[in-house]
Amino acid sequence: MAQKPLRPAPLAVDKGKIIYTPDSLGNRIPDFSYCGYKASEQPIPNVDIKITVPVTKGDATLRIQSALDYVASLTPDANGFRGAVLLQKGTYEVYEQLRITASGVVLRGCGAGSNGTTLIGAGTGRLALIKIIGKNDIPKDLYGLKITDAYVPVNGTSFNVSDAILTKEHSDKIIIRRPSTKKWIETLGTDMFGGGISALGWKPGDRDIFFDRKITKIEGTTITIDAPITTALDTTYGGATIYFYTGNGRINNCGIENIRCVSTYDKANVKDEDHRWNAINVEAAEDCWVRQISFENFAGSAVSVLETSKRITVEDCKSLHPVSEIGGQRRYTFLTTGQQTLFQRCYAEYGYHDFAVGYCAPGPNAFVQCESIRPYNFSGGIDSWASGVLFDIVNVDGNALRFGNRGQYGNGAGWSAANSLFWNCTAAVIDCYKPPTAQNWSFGSWAQFSGDGYWAESNNAINPRSLYYGQLAARLNKNVDAQAQILNVPTDASSSPSVEVAAELTKQSAKPRVLLQQWIDEAYKRNNIPTNAANVKTVDEVGIKKIPVPVLAPPMQVKNGWLIRGDEVLAGARNIVPWWNGGVQGNDLVTAKPHITRFVPGRTGNGLTDDLNEVTDDMKAKHIIAMEHNYGLWYDLRRDNHERIRRMDGDVWPPFYELPFARSGKDTAWDGLSKYDLTKYNLFYWTRLKQFADLADQKGLVLVHQDYFQHNIIEAGAHYVDFPWRTANNINNTGFPEPPPFAGDKRIFLAEQFYDISNPVRRELHKKFIRQCLNNFKDNNGVIQFIGEEFTGPLHFVKFWLDVVKDWEKETGKHPIIGLCVTKDVQDSILSNPAYAAVVDLIDIRYWHYQADGTTYEPKGGQNLAPRQHARLLKPKKASFEQVYRAVKEYREKYPTKAVSYSGDSYTDFGMAAFMAGGSLPVLPATIDAGLLKAAATMKPVASENKNEYILSDGKNSIIYNTETKKLEKK
């Protein structure tokens, strides 16, 4: 078992040489100098220009992307470079996203100033403006070859395994997996953060660290790697394993340089978020760079390096005038969750976490000579256990630098930094705390101080000026001043100068020193990037790719009482979006269900911001015909604790379940962000739904759109407190009582008021919202409109809803598919009235069913109870095949021109019963013959003399299902 480390002085400088003193276990301050492009061992190259893109008016996305794709098609040179795309001086509007997807491709402009090259991120989408993106094909295996050392210390570069393992069959690329065991978590005290509740506590396996390394030497069973580890591998806490990988999906030798990137935004709203979120994302990439870029108006990150990337340099960049709400996941200006990332000479103003290292980032990672002006929150480790982080000559003006325990903040971030170091930094406050099993250090810091980490030379300058470049010079054994480009700031002025020295310093004071902003602006003088493109082809000469016209599936319609596309009955399983829960790491992503309007800034994939193309392809592959969508219970994951309190700030936690209404940019809602404006709509929310509907029309799928979601106004009060309609959360004077009338200080019963359309303000807001639900899909045919998820509301509101639909249809000449999905009493009342029945195209049986004994489970509408509250009172019994068949067939026969679907008790088990009764959207076996679904489109249910047989027939042909044999056949 490992001994408790001692705490000797860990570092000294003797005649410019840095001397490290390991502790009793061999841990020492890491060598951070392995960060950046080629581990900072080579300068960033100037790649030859292979094509130019002349400036033209209009959307330049396709022109620039065609040029990038052209260079991607070229053969790499001996150094792995294909070439650079040159954007000329002037302004390019980009409405979509630019993507570098092949190694050796560079996107270059003619300067980051206003007279250089400007890329305008136009439109209202939240896409990153530019992505360097490869394919993440590196596994995260749970098993591998065991490291046999009892302890491998911080900064270790070698270890032993049980066998000599390097053969021709093995790659030299490995992942070192350091597990997050129960014992380690308990030692850190992160299993619980208070209140006796462990929901936010760390769970074993959720904070594993994955060091991505290359083997440089094998001697017997000893492996040496190319960069040090930054968290000790201790058998007390599970040791570590290694596994090999051969994935080549990660791209390299790519760059973005010499450009001014600007996002458009709504200038009437200083907190607008319907515009570009990130400027540049780097995903599944290594040995790439971003340099000499100016960023303006972005909501999220100027540069975000994701966990799939390593050895990235970001240098000489400025972020100006961010535009967003002030809160979580906004303005994380220069962010890495990757490893061996180097941010140097970067400037940010009015950000949130300007220089940030995220979730379990396996260091080293470094910020060198960076400055943050008036940020709204601290810089440092912002999520769980980023290890080996260096802040080197970093100044935060007006906020903090922090290595510490965030506790439950950041969705249970806990200890955010380990084996990390501040060097010659300044801030309003510097927090440097020592985590159990690790250490943090501060040298030469100027601030107010807090923490039990190692402190030395506080309020004093220390040499070398930059630890990073001191370490790099020692490792490479050469002078690196030209590479470091450290802005000289004299630090040796005496407190007792001579008259002559005082006079000289007085003269210097009249000429203020060069600021970092200016130093960055002059980077082109130090690192000139060629823009001479004589005799280089233009994209117009090479050719611009054409956008393929989408091929549409046959339109969805109700015909012969069936919901069909073309000549085939629509059948299959359904996805139902989650209402509120989730997470953005580990197992939360593995088990996540798809959601159309879930948003995780800067991250795409399962459980994050879903790629809707991938989602719809997956639905097709799995025979899932429909997606049922409703807005979420709340926007912010903090509300998952079901508390009803007002949040003290807007430090919201992702994933975000976006809501239909736009934020106003004014005042403060209960969640700490600005209040909603119910007369304006969240463009991200509605655009995503529209995108899904368009894909559904191409791929033959269905979107079931629930206009409302009743859960917010009935049941637990926590569902209501952040609800946009709540008076405290909007600028529209909705008139609901404040404070909310919580029953028993816990429950909410506001359905009667919400559905009261006699209130003129709320009536107009409802009318406008219903019309928005219709307008958004006016050009789609694969959408079914339902009044709302869990709807048990009153008859008069359903009539109001249908009146608005009817008026809209009359005005527009459009006829969307309207589904009636309400309680049975309301359903029958509507259908008995010809004027209202005429608006309905589909009858959905959901909130009632015939029970197996033939009796009816039939909650009444307008009783101010949610479906499960009704169920607790009435205690429904299960349905049966026969009774589901009965329910669907009754409506099919009574209303033969309308489709009927069954979504009631155990609907996934009774798909065949619904189908044989003429029901649409039944859940049928994936192996069902498509020919049967085509044949069924002309049939209707008929009686059978055999009680075990159910028949669909058109008078000539029949489809027969036998409940005993479970066979379905056509005759």
mmCIF file of C-alpha atoms in Angstrom, residues 231-508:
data_model
loop_
_atom_site.group_PDB
_atom_site.id
_atom_site.type_symbol
_atom_site.label_atom_id
_atom_site.label_comp_id
_atom_site.label_asym_id
_atom_site.label_seq_id
_atom_site.Cartn_x
_atom_site.Cartn_y
_atom_site.Cartn_z
ATOM 1 C CA THR A 231 -2.383 11.528 -11.987
ATOM 2 C CA ALA A 232 -0.548 8.835 -10.061
ATOM 3 C CA LEU A 233 -1.381 5.206 -10.803
ATOM 4 C CA ASP A 234 -1.821 3.658 -7.371
ATOM 5 C CA THR A 235 -2.875 0.068 -6.702
ATOM 6 C CA THR A 236 -4.503 1.352 -3.512
ATOM 7 C CA TYR A 237 -7.093 2.910 -5.785
ATOM 8 C CA GLY A 238 -7.252 0.340 -8.553
ATOM 9 C CA GLY A 239 -3.934 0.807 -10.344
ATOM 10 C CA ALA A 240 -4.274 1.090 -14.098
ATOM 11 C CA THR A 241 -4.446 -0.879 -17.326
ATOM 12 C CA ILE A 242 -3.272 -0.225 -20.850
ATOM 13 C CA TYR A 243 -4.759 -1.199 -24.169
ATOM 14 C CA PHE A 244 -3.580 -0.720 -27.707
ATOM 15 C CA TYR A 245 -5.453 1.069 -30.452
ATOM 16 C CA THR A 246 -4.877 1.350 -34.166
ATOM 17 C CA GLY A 247 -7.601 3.839 -35.041
ATOM 18 C CA ASN A 248 -6.653 6.248 -37.787
ATOM 19 C CA GLY A 249 -9.820 8.326 -37.768
ATOM 20 C CA ARG A 250 -8.188 11.187 -35.891
ATOM 21 C CA ILE A 251 -6.905 13.790 -38.363
ATOM 22 C CA ASN A 252 -3.691 15.804 -38.046
ATOM 23 C CA ASN A 253 -1.628 18.633 -39.520
ATOM 24 C CA CYS A 254 -4.661 20.910 -39.896
ATOM 25 C CA GLY A 255 -4.899 24.589 -39.091
ATOM 26 C CA ILE A 256 -7.121 27.661 -39.065
ATOM 27 C CA GLU A 257 -5.246 30.960 -39.238
ATOM 28 C CA ASN A 258 -5.176 34.666 -40.002
ATOM 29 C CA ILE A 259 -8.945 35.296 -39.974
ATOM 30 C CA ARG A 260 -11.459 37.521 -38.207
ATOM 31 C CA CYS A 261 -14.530 35.463 -37.183
ATOM 32 C CA VAL A 262 -17.735 37.338 -36.400
ATOM 33 C CA SER A 263 -21.183 36.082 -35.469
ATOM 34 C CA THR A 264 -24.309 37.997 -36.361
ATOM 35 C CA TYR A 265 -26.853 38.454 -33.571
ATOM 36 C CA ASP A 266 -30.040 40.312 -32.752
ATOM 37 C CA LYS A 267 -28.807 43.746 -31.755
ATOM 38 C CA ALA A 268 -32.126 44.443 -30.020
ATOM 39 C CA ASN A 269 -31.288 41.741 -27.458
ATOM 40 C CA VAL A 270 -27.909 42.027 -25.733
ATOM 41 C CA LYS A 271 -28.357 38.437 -24.490
ATOM 42 C CA ASP A 272 -29.448 36.940 -27.799
ATOM 43 C CA GLU A 273 -28.594 33.259 -28.238
ATOM 44 C CA ASP A 274 -30.081 32.496 -31.626
ATOM 45 C CA HIS A 275 -26.751 32.833 -33.353
ATOM 46 C CA ARG A 276 -23.375 31.080 -33.531
ATOM 47 C CA TRP A 277 -22.403 29.413 -30.276
ATOM 48 C CA ASN A 278 -18.809 28.320 -30.827
ATOM 49 C CA ALA A 279 -16.460 29.761 -33.386
ATOM 50 C CA ILE A 280 -14.075 26.800 -33.723
ATOM 51 C CA ASN A 281 -14.380 23.212 -32.501
ATOM 52 C CA VAL A 282 -11.478 20.787 -32.646
ATOM 53 C CA GLU A 283 -12.686 17.177 -32.496
ATOM 54 C CA ALA A 284 -10.884 13.883 -33.084
ATOM 55 C CA ALA A 285 -7.715 15.685 -34.126
ATOM 56 C CA GLU A 286 -4.063 15.862 -33.123
ATOM 57 C CA ASP A 287 -1.111 18.068 -34.004
ATOM 58 C CA CYS A 288 -3.349 20.869 -35.256
ATOM 59 C CA TRP A 289 -3.457 24.597 -34.602
ATOM 60 C CA VAL A 290 -5.565 27.745 -34.445
ATOM 61 C CA ARG A 291 -3.567 30.967 -34.679
ATOM 62 C CA GLN A 292 -3.957 34.693 -35.258
ATOM 63 C CA ILE A 293 -7.745 34.682 -35.086
ATOM 64 C CA SER A 294 -10.018 37.420 -33.773
ATOM 65 C CA PHE A 295 -13.467 36.391 -32.504
ATOM 66 C CA GLU A 296 -16.493 38.638 -32.005
ATOM 67 C CA ASN A 297 -20.044 38.128 -30.703
ATOM 68 C CA PHE A 298 -19.990 34.367 -30.081
ATOM 69 C CA ALA A 299 -22.183 32.896 -27.344
ATOM 70 C CA GLY A 300 -19.998 30.016 -26.240
ATOM 71 C CA SER A 301 -16.355 29.233 -26.954
ATOM 72 C CA ALA A 302 -13.965 30.991 -29.274
ATOM 73 C CA VAL A 303 -12.068 27.691 -29.408
ATOM 74 C CA SER A 304 -13.215 24.439 -27.852
ATOM 75 C CA VAL A 305 -10.844 21.472 -27.908
ATOM 76 C CA LEU A 306 -12.867 18.340 -27.234
ATOM 77 C CA GLU A 307 -11.812 15.244 -25.325
ATOM 78 C CA THR A 308 -11.096 13.358 -28.545
ATOM 79 C CA SER A 309 -8.216 15.707 -29.397
ATOM 80 C CA LYS A 310 -4.594 16.066 -28.317
ATOM 81 C CA ARG A 311 -1.506 18.188 -28.998
ATOM 82 C CA ILE A 312 -3.361 21.285 -30.195
ATOM 83 C CA THR A 313 -1.929 24.823 -30.162
ATOM 84 C CA VAL A 314 -4.156 27.900 -29.951
ATOM 85 C CA GLU A 315 -2.116 31.097 -30.094
ATOM 86 C CA ASP A 316 -2.387 34.839 -30.680
ATOM 87 C CA CYS A 317 -6.178 34.869 -30.471
ATOM 88 C CA LYS A 318 -8.623 37.460 -29.130
ATOM 89 C CA SER A 319 -12.251 37.090 -28.083
ATOM 90 C CA LEU A 320 -14.245 40.313 -28.069
ATOM 91 C CA HIS A 321 -17.826 41.223 -27.233
ATOM 92 C CA PRO A 322 -19.419 37.841 -26.493
ATOM 93 C CA VAL A 323 -23.222 37.862 -26.812
ATOM 94 C CA SER A 324 -25.271 35.489 -24.648
ATOM 95 C CA GLU A 325 -27.005 35.062 -21.360
ATOM 96 C CA ILE A 326 -24.683 35.208 -18.368
ATOM 97 C CA GLY A 327 -24.633 31.638 -17.149
ATOM 98 C CA GLY A 328 -23.468 28.089 -17.479
ATOM 99 C CA GLN A 329 -22.071 26.802 -20.789
ATOM 100 C CA ARG A 330 -21.840 30.333 -22.135
ATOM 101 C CA ARG A 331 -18.610 32.225 -22.755
ATOM 102 C CA TYR A 332 -16.281 29.319 -21.939
ATOM 103 C CA THR A 333 -13.947 31.215 -24.216
ATOM 104 C CA PHE A 334 -10.847 29.039 -24.490
ATOM 105 C CA LEU A 335 -11.832 25.565 -23.355
ATOM 106 C CA THR A 336 -10.181 22.177 -23.436
ATOM 107 C CA THR A 337 -11.357 18.768 -22.355
ATOM 108 C CA GLY A 338 -8.579 17.200 -24.385
ATOM 109 C CA GLN A 339 -4.939 16.602 -23.507
ATOM 110 C CA GLN A 340 -1.635 18.270 -24.343
ATOM 111 C CA THR A 341 -3.440 21.458 -25.366
ATOM 112 C CA LEU A 342 -1.485 24.715 -25.405
ATOM 113 C CA PHE A 343 -3.260 28.070 -25.295
ATOM 114 C CA GLN A 344 -0.722 30.888 -25.524
ATOM 115 C CA ARG A 345 -1.024 34.624 -25.981
ATOM 116 C CA CYS A 346 -4.825 34.550 -25.820
ATOM 117 C CA TYR A 347 -7.034 37.441 -24.718
ATOM 118 C CA ALA A 348 -10.691 37.418 -23.670
ATOM 119 C CA GLU A 349 -13.085 39.998 -22.322
ATOM 120 C CA TYR A 350 -16.437 39.752 -20.550
ATOM 121 C CA GLY A 351 -16.418 35.991 -20.644
ATOM 122 C CA TYR A 352 -17.562 33.482 -18.041
ATOM 123 C CA HIS A 353 -14.931 30.763 -17.673
ATOM 124 C CA ASP A 354 -12.431 32.305 -20.083
ATOM 125 C CA PHE A 355 -9.570 29.827 -19.642
ATOM 126 C CA ALA A 356 -11.091 26.522 -18.670
ATOM 127 C CA VAL A 357 -10.163 22.871 -18.387
ATOM 128 C CA GLY A 358 -13.068 20.464 -18.328
ATOM 129 C CA TYR A 359 -14.181 17.021 -17.280
ATOM 130 C CA CYS A 360 -11.372 14.630 -16.338
ATOM 131 C CA ALA A 361 -9.032 16.239 -18.855
ATOM 132 C CA PRO A 362 -5.903 14.056 -18.763
ATOM 133 C CA GLY A 363 -3.046 16.540 -18.763
ATOM 134 C CA PRO A 364 -0.739 18.063 -19.353
ATOM 135 C CA ASN A 365 -2.642 21.134 -20.573
ATOM 136 C CA ALA A 366 -1.257 24.671 -20.437
ATOM 137 C CA PHE A 367 -2.318 28.312 -20.638
ATOM 138 C CA VAL A 368 0.682 30.566 -21.203
ATOM 139 C CA GLN A 369 0.629 34.380 -21.223
ATOM 140 C CA CYS A 370 -3.140 34.813 -21.352
ATOM 141 C CA GLU A 371 -5.393 37.593 -20.111
ATOM 142 C CA SER A 372 -9.057 37.751 -19.113
ATOM 143 C CA ILE A 373 -10.690 41.162 -18.661
ATOM 144 C CA ARG A 374 -13.752 41.548 -16.427
ATOM 145 C CA PRO A 375 -15.075 37.986 -16.677
ATOM 146 C CA TYR A 376 -18.279 36.959 -14.915
ATOM 147 C CA ASN A 377 -16.715 33.877 -13.334
ATOM 148 C CA PHE A 378 -13.378 32.249 -12.593
ATOM 149 C CA SER A 379 -10.817 30.538 -14.816
ATOM 150 C CA GLY A 380 -9.242 27.203 -13.945
ATOM 151 C CA GLY A 381 -10.575 23.697 -13.501
ATOM 152 C CA ILE A 382 -14.312 23.928 -14.040
ATOM 153 C CA ASP A 383 -15.348 20.279 -13.906
ATOM 154 C CA SER A 384 -14.113 17.060 -12.324
ATOM 155 C CA TRP A 385 -10.430 16.155 -11.849
ATOM 156 C CA ALA A 386 -8.512 17.851 -14.621
ATOM 157 C CA SER A 387 -4.935 16.875 -13.803
ATOM 158 C CA GLY A 388 -1.693 18.463 -14.885
ATOM 159 C CA VAL A 389 -2.955 21.960 -15.682
ATOM 160 C CA LEU A 390 -0.534 24.885 -15.915
ATOM 161 C CA PHE A 391 -1.570 28.534 -15.701
ATOM 162 C CA ASP A 392 1.597 30.414 -16.622
ATOM 163 C CA ILE A 393 1.621 34.237 -16.692
ATOM 164 C CA VAL A 394 -2.166 34.356 -16.711
ATOM 165 C CA ASN A 395 -3.939 37.517 -15.587
ATOM 166 C CA VAL A 396 -7.612 37.570 -14.642
ATOM 167 C CA ASP A 397 -8.809 41.123 -14.166
ATOM 168 C CA GLY A 398 -11.743 41.237 -11.784
ATOM 169 C CA ASN A 399 -12.283 37.568 -11.005
ATOM 170 C CA ALA A 400 -10.562 34.434 -9.772
ATOM 171 C CA LEU A 401 -8.231 31.638 -10.731
ATOM 172 C CA ARG A 402 -9.264 28.390 -9.044
ATOM 173 C CA PHE A 403 -7.980 24.914 -8.361
ATOM 174 C CA GLY A 404 -10.289 23.471 -5.737
ATOM 175 C CA ASN A 405 -13.307 21.441 -4.753
ATOM 176 C CA ARG A 406 -16.449 22.729 -6.451
ATOM 177 C CA GLY A 407 -18.589 20.323 -4.455
ATOM 178 C CA GLN A 408 -22.057 19.965 -5.927
ATOM 179 C CA TYR A 409 -21.577 22.878 -8.326
ATOM 180 C CA GLY A 410 -21.207 22.027 -11.985
ATOM 181 C CA ASN A 411 -23.454 18.970 -11.559
ATOM 182 C CA GLY A 412 -21.268 17.516 -8.822
ATOM 183 C CA ALA A 413 -17.905 18.580 -10.227
ATOM 184 C CA GLY A 414 -16.146 18.036 -6.915
ATOM 185 C CA TRP A 415 -12.347 18.298 -7.082
ATOM 186 C CA SER A 416 -11.729 20.178 -10.311
ATOM 187 C CA ALA A 417 -7.937 20.199 -10.580
ATOM 188 C CA ALA A 418 -5.085 18.017 -9.385
ATOM 189 C CA ASN A 419 -1.329 18.207 -9.734
ATOM 190 C CA SER A 420 -1.801 21.606 -11.322
ATOM 191 C CA LEU A 421 0.171 24.808 -10.976
ATOM 192 C CA PHE A 422 -0.098 28.603 -11.066
ATOM 193 C CA TRP A 423 3.104 30.393 -12.121
ATOM 194 C CA ASN A 424 3.506 34.192 -12.112
ATOM 195 C CA CYS A 425 -0.270 34.645 -12.285
ATOM 196 C CA THR A 426 -2.473 37.504 -11.092
ATOM 197 C CA ALA A 427 -6.147 37.576 -10.234
ATOM 198 C CA ALA A 428 -8.556 39.133 -7.775
ATOM 199 C CA VAL A 429 -8.488 35.814 -5.888
ATOM 200 C CA ILE A 430 -6.387 32.719 -6.379
ATOM 201 C CA ASP A 431 -7.690 29.500 -4.849
ATOM 202 C CA CYS A 432 -5.167 26.704 -4.603
ATOM 203 C CA TYR A 433 -6.359 23.705 -2.596
ATOM 204 C CA LYS A 434 -4.755 20.322 -2.112
ATOM 205 C CA PRO A 435 -6.935 17.374 -3.101
ATOM 206 C CA PRO A 436 -6.476 14.080 -1.264
ATOM 207 C CA THR A 437 -4.060 11.781 -3.165
ATOM 208 C CA ALA A 438 -2.666 14.743 -5.151
ATOM 209 C CA GLN A 439 -1.282 18.286 -4.885
ATOM 210 C CA ASN A 440 -1.684 21.757 -6.400
ATOM 211 C CA TRP A 441 0.966 24.478 -6.403
ATOM 212 C CA SER A 442 1.234 28.260 -6.715
ATOM 213 C CA PHE A 443 4.454 30.164 -7.378
ATOM 214 C CA GLY A 444 4.818 33.916 -7.731
ATOM 215 C CA SER A 445 1.089 34.648 -7.599
ATOM 216 C CA TRP A 446 -0.394 38.078 -6.924
ATOM 217 C CA ALA A 447 -3.902 38.023 -5.479
ATOM 218 C CA GLN A 448 -5.925 37.426 -2.392
ATOM 219 C CA PHE A 449 -5.169 33.827 -1.494
ATOM 220 C CA SER A 450 -7.145 30.851 -0.332
ATOM 221 C CA GLY A 451 -6.351 27.181 0.027
ATOM 222 C CA ASP A 452 -4.038 24.600 1.564
ATOM 223 C CA GLY A 453 -2.067 23.826 -1.596
ATOM 224 C CA TYR A 454 1.644 24.545 -1.854
ATOM 225 C CA TRP A 455 2.419 28.300 -1.944
ATOM 226 C CA ALA A 456 5.748 29.947 -2.712
ATOM 227 C CA GLU A 457 6.846 33.509 -3.561
ATOM 228 C CA SER A 458 3.331 34.906 -3.241
ATOM 229 C CA ASN A 459 3.126 38.596 -4.181
ATOM 230 C CA ASN A 460 6.537 38.316 -5.732
ATOM 231 C CA ALA A 461 7.763 37.663 -9.283
ATOM 232 C CA ILE A 462 9.719 34.488 -9.915
ATOM 233 C CA ASN A 463 12.139 33.421 -12.605
ATOM 234 C CA PRO A 464 12.039 32.061 -15.194
ATOM 235 C CA ARG A 465 9.263 34.335 -16.361
ATOM 236 C CA SER A 466 7.525 31.347 -17.995
ATOM 237 C CA LEU A 467 7.701 27.914 -16.415
ATOM 238 C CA TYR A 468 6.410 26.322 -19.611
ATOM 239 C CA TYR A 469 9.245 27.645 -21.710
ATOM 240 C CA GLY A 470 11.740 27.032 -18.950
ATOM 241 C CA GLN A 471 10.690 23.388 -19.000
ATOM 242 C CA LEU A 472 10.679 23.243 -22.792
ATOM 243 C CA ALA A 473 14.174 24.731 -23.013
ATOM 244 C CA ALA A 474 15.430 22.159 -20.522
ATOM 245 C CA ARG A 475 13.734 19.258 -22.320
ATOM 246 C CA LEU A 476 14.935 20.272 -25.782
ATOM 247 C CA ASN A 477 18.275 21.562 -24.458
ATOM 248 C CA LYS A 478 18.113 24.734 -26.529
ATOM 249 C CA ASN A 479 17.078 28.366 -26.344
ATOM 250 C CA VAL A 480 13.348 28.737 -27.039
ATOM 251 C CA ASP A 481 12.930 32.511 -26.618
ATOM 252 C CA ALA A 482 11.961 32.961 -30.279
ATOM 253 C CA GLN A 483 9.285 30.340 -29.858
ATOM 254 C CA ALA A 484 8.084 31.659 -26.471
ATOM 255 C CA GLN A 485 7.565 35.276 -27.577
ATOM 256 C CA ILE A 486 7.015 36.317 -23.977
ATOM 257 C CA LEU A 487 5.914 39.937 -23.670
ATOM 258 C CA ASN A 488 8.535 41.624 -21.549
ATOM 259 C CA VAL A 489 7.187 43.060 -18.310
ATOM 260 C CA PRO A 490 9.970 44.375 -16.036
ATOM 261 C CA THR A 491 9.583 43.004 -12.527
ATOM 262 C CA ASP A 492 12.728 44.250 -10.801
ATOM 263 C CA ALA A 493 11.963 47.883 -9.943
ATOM 264 C CA SER A 494 13.482 48.755 -6.564
ATOM 265 C CA SER A 495 11.434 50.219 -3.736
ATOM 266 C CA SER A 496 14.412 52.531 -3.050
ATOM 267 C CA PRO A 497 15.564 53.730 -6.488
ATOM 268 C CA SER A 498 18.268 56.293 -7.051
ATOM 269 C CA VAL A 499 17.342 59.716 -8.375
ATOM 270 C CA GLU A 500 18.599 58.704 -11.800
ATOM 271 C CA VAL A 501 16.582 55.458 -11.826
ATOM 272 C CA ALA A 502 13.466 57.307 -10.642
ATOM 273 C CA ALA A 503 13.864 59.792 -13.462
ATOM 274 C CA GLU A 504 14.185 57.032 -16.023
ATOM 275 C CA LEU A 505 11.155 55.200 -14.651
ATOM 276 C CA THR A 506 9.205 58.442 -14.726
ATOM 277 C CA LYS A 507 9.964 58.804 -18.432
ATOM 278 C CA GLN A 508 8.865 55.223 -19.034
#
